[in-house]
Every structure is written in structure tokens, then in C-alpha cells.
PDB file of C-alpha atoms in Angstrom:
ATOM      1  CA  UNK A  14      -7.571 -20.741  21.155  1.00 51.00           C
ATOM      2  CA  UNK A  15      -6.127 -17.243  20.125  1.00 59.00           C
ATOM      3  CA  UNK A  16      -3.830 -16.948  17.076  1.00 66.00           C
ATOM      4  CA  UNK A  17      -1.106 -14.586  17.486  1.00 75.00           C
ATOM      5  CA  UNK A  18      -1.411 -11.391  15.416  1.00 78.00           C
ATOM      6  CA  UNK A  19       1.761 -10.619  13.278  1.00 80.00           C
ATOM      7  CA  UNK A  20       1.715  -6.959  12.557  1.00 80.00           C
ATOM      8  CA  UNK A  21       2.461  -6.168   8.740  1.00 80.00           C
ATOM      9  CA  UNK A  22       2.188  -2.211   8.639  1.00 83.00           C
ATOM     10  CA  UNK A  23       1.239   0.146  11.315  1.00 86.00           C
ATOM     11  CA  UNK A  24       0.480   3.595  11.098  1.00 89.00           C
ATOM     12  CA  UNK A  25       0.557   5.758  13.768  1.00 90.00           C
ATOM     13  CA  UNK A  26      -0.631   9.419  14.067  1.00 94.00           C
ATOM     14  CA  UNK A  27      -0.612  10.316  10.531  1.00 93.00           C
ATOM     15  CA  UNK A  28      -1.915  13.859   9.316  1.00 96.00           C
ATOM     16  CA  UNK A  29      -1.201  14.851   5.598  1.00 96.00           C
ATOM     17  CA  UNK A  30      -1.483  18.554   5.141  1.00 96.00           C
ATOM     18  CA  UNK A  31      -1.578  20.843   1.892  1.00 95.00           C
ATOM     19  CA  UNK A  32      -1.391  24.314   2.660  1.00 93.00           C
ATOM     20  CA  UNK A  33      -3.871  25.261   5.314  1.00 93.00           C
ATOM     21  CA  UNK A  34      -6.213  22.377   4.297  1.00 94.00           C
ATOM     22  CA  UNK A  35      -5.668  19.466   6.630  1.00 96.00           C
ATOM     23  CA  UNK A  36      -6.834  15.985   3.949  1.00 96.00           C
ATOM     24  CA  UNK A  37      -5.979  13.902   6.722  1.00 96.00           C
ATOM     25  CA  UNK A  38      -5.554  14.024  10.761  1.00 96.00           C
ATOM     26  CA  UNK A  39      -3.703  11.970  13.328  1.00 95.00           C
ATOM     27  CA  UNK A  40      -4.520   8.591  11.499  1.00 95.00           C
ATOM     28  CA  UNK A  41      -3.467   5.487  13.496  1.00 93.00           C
ATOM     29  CA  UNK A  42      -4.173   1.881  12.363  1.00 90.00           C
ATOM     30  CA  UNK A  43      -2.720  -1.674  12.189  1.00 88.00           C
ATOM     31  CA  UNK A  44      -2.862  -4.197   9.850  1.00 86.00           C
ATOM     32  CA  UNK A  45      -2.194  -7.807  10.904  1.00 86.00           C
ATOM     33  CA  UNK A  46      -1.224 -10.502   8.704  1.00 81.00           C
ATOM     34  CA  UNK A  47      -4.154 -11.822   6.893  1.00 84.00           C
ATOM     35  CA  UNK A  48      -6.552  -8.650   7.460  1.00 86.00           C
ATOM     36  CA  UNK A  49      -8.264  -7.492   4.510  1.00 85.00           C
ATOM     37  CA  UNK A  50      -8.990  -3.895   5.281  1.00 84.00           C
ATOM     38  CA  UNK A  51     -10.293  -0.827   3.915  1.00 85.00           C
ATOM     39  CA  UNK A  52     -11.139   2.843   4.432  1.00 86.00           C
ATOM     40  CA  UNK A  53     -14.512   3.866   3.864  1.00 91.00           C
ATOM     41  CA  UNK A  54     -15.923   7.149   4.351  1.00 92.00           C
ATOM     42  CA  UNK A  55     -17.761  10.154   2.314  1.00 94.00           C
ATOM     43  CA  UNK A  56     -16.150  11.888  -0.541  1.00 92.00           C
ATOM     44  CA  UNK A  57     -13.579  14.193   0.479  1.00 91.00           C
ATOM     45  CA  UNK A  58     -12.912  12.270   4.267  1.00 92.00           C
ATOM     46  CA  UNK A  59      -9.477  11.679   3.058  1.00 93.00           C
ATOM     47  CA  UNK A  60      -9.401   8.088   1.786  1.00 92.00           C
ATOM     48  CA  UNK A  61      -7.323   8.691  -1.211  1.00 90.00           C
ATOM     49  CA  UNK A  62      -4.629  10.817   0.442  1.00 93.00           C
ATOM     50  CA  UNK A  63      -4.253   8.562   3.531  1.00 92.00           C
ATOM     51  CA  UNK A  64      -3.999   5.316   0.838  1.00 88.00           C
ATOM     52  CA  UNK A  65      -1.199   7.902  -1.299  1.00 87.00           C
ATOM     53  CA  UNK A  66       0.849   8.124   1.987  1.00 88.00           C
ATOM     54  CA  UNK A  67       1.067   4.360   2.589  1.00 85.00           C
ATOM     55  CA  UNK A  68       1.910   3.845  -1.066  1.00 81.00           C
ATOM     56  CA  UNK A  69       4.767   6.341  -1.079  1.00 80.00           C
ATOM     57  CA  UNK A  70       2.978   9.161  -3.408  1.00 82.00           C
ATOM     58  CA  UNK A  71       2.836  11.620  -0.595  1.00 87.00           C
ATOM     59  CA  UNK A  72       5.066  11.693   2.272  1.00 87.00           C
ATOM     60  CA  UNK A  73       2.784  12.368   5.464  1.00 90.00           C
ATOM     61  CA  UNK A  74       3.666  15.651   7.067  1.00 93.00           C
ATOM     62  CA  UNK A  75       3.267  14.092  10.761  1.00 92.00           C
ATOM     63  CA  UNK A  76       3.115  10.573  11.942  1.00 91.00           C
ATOM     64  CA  UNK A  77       4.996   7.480  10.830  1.00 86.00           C
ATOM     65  CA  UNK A  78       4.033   4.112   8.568  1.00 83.00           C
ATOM     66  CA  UNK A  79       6.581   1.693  10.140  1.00 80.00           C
ATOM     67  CA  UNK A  80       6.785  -2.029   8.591  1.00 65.00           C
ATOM     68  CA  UNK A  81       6.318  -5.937  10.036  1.00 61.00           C
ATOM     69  CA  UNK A  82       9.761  -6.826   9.646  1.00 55.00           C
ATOM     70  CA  UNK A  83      11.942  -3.758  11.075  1.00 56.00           C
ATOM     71  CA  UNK A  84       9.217  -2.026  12.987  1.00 56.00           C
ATOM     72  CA  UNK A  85      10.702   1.191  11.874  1.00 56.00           C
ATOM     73  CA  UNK A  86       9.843   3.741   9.786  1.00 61.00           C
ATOM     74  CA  UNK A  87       9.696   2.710   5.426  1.00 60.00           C
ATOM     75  CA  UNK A  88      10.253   5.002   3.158  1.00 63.00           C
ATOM     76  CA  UNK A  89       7.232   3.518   0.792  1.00 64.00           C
ATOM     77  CA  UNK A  90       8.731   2.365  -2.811  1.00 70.00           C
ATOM     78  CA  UNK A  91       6.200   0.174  -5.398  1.00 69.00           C
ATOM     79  CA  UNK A  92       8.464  -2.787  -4.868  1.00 72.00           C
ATOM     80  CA  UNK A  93       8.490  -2.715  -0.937  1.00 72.00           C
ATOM     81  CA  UNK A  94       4.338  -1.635  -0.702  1.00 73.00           C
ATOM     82  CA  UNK A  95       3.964  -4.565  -2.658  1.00 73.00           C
ATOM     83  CA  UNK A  96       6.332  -6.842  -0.849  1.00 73.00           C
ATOM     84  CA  UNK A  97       4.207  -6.191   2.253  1.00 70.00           C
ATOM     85  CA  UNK A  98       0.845  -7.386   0.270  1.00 71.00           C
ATOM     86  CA  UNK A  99      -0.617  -4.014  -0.510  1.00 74.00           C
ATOM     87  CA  UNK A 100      -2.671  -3.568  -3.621  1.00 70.00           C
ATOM     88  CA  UNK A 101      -4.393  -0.850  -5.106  1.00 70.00           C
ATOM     89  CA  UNK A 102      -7.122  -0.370  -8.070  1.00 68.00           C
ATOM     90  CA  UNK A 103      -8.228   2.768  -9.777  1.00 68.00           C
ATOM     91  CA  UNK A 104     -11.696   3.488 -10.787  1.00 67.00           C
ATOM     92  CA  UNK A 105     -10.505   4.262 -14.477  1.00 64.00           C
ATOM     93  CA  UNK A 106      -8.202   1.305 -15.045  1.00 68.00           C
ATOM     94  CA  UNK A 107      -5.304   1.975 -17.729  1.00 71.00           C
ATOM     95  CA  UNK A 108      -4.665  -0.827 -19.883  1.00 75.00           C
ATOM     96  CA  UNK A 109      -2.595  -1.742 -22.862  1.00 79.00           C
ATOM     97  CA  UNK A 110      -5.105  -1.154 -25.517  1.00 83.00           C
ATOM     98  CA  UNK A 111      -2.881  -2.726 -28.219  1.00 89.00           C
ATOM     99  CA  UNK A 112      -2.190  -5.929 -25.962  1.00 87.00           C
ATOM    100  CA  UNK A 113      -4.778  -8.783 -25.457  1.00 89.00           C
ATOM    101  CA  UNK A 114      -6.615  -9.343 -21.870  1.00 87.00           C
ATOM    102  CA  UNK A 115      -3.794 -11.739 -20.818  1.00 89.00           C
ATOM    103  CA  UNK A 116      -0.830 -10.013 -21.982  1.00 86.00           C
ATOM    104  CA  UNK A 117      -2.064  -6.907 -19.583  1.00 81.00           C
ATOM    105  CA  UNK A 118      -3.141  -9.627 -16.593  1.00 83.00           C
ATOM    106  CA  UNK A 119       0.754 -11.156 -17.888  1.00 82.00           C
ATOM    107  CA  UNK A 120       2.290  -7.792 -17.622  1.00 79.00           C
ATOM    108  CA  UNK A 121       0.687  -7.048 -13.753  1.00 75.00           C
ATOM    109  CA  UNK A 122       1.866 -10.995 -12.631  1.00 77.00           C
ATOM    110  CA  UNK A 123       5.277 -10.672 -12.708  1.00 73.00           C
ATOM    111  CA  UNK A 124       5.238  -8.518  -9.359  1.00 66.00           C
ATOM    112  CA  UNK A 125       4.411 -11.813  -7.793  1.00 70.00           C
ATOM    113  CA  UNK A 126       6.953 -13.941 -10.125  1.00 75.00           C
ATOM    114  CA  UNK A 127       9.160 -15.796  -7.864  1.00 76.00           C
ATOM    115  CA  UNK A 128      11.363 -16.840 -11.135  1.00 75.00           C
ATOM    116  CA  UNK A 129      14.308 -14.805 -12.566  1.00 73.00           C
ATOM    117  CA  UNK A 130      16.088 -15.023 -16.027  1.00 74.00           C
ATOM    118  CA  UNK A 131      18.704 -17.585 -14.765  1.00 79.00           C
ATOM    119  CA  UNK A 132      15.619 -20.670 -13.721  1.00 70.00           C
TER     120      UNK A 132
END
């Protein structure tokens, strides 16, 4: 028996330009709910800048990143990127240096925190 895919993020025909140079062109892809997925490629293919344009660092100069639960267009903040599940690491990680290894891991939970200063 099939399970029915629920779309979470869909991009469709994204190319992110800079100047002549053309980082990424007419990337399409869905993610359904539950997918684990990633971009792999050589260095320079574009990864980075096509990850920056789902996260809301670059605004794509074509194409459209449309969400699961309007279907439309997003205009990608940090709070709604991570609302729809979407996570990202950097090589070089930036930590508190002054704060212990679960005050940092503390500090990153309370995206997920469902409590609020009132419970």
C-alpha cells in the first residue's frame, strides 16, 4: 500500500544569479514530509547558494520556493525555515566559548520549545 506524500517545500525553477555569473540554474525539487534530503555535488556546483535561497539569505533571481501549508510563495524568515523542519550546519561551528556544552545545545533547543513564559 502507497502512503500519500504531503509536500513540505517545493522549489520550482530556481536560478540565483550574481552579475554575469549564473551560481545556480532553473533548480526544481520537492521535499515530502519525512524526506531527508541533500544536495551533493563538486565544489563550486552551487550547493551553498541554492541552500542560502531556501533559508532566506539570498532571494533567488528567478523561480519560486512555495510552502506545504499555503502552496504559495514564502518569503524565507529563520522562524518559518525552521517551522517547516529545515536545519542547517556549518563546517566551522560558532559556539559560546564562555558557556558549557549544554548551555550552547540549551541555547539551540528552544527553537523546538513548545513552552512559553506563562506554563
Amino acid at each position: 500500500m502507497s502512503e500519500k506524500r504531503e509536500n513540505v517545500l517545493r522549489l520550482q525553477d530556481i536560478t540565483m544569479q550574481f552579475g554575469g555569473v549564473v551560481a545556480v540554474n532553473g533548480l526544481s525539487l520537492e521535499v515530502d514530509r519525512g524526506e531527508i534530503v541533500a544536495l551533493i555535488g563538486p565544489n563550486g556546483a552551487g550547493k551553498t547558494t541554492a541552500f542560502n535561497c531556501v533559508t532566506g539569505v539570498y532571494q533567488p533571481t528567478n523561480g519560486e520556493i512555495a510552502d506545504k501549508f499555503t502552496g504559495h510563495v514564502i518569503a524565507p524568515t529563520p522562524d518559518r525555515i525552521t517551522e517547516l523542519g529545515i536545519a542547517r550546519t556549518f563546517q566551522n561551528i560558532r559556539l559560546f566559548s564562555s558557556l558549557t556544552v549544554l548551555e550552547n545545545v540549551l541555547i539551540a533547543k528552544h527553537m523546538r520549545a513548545k513552552q512559553n513564559v506563562f506554563s
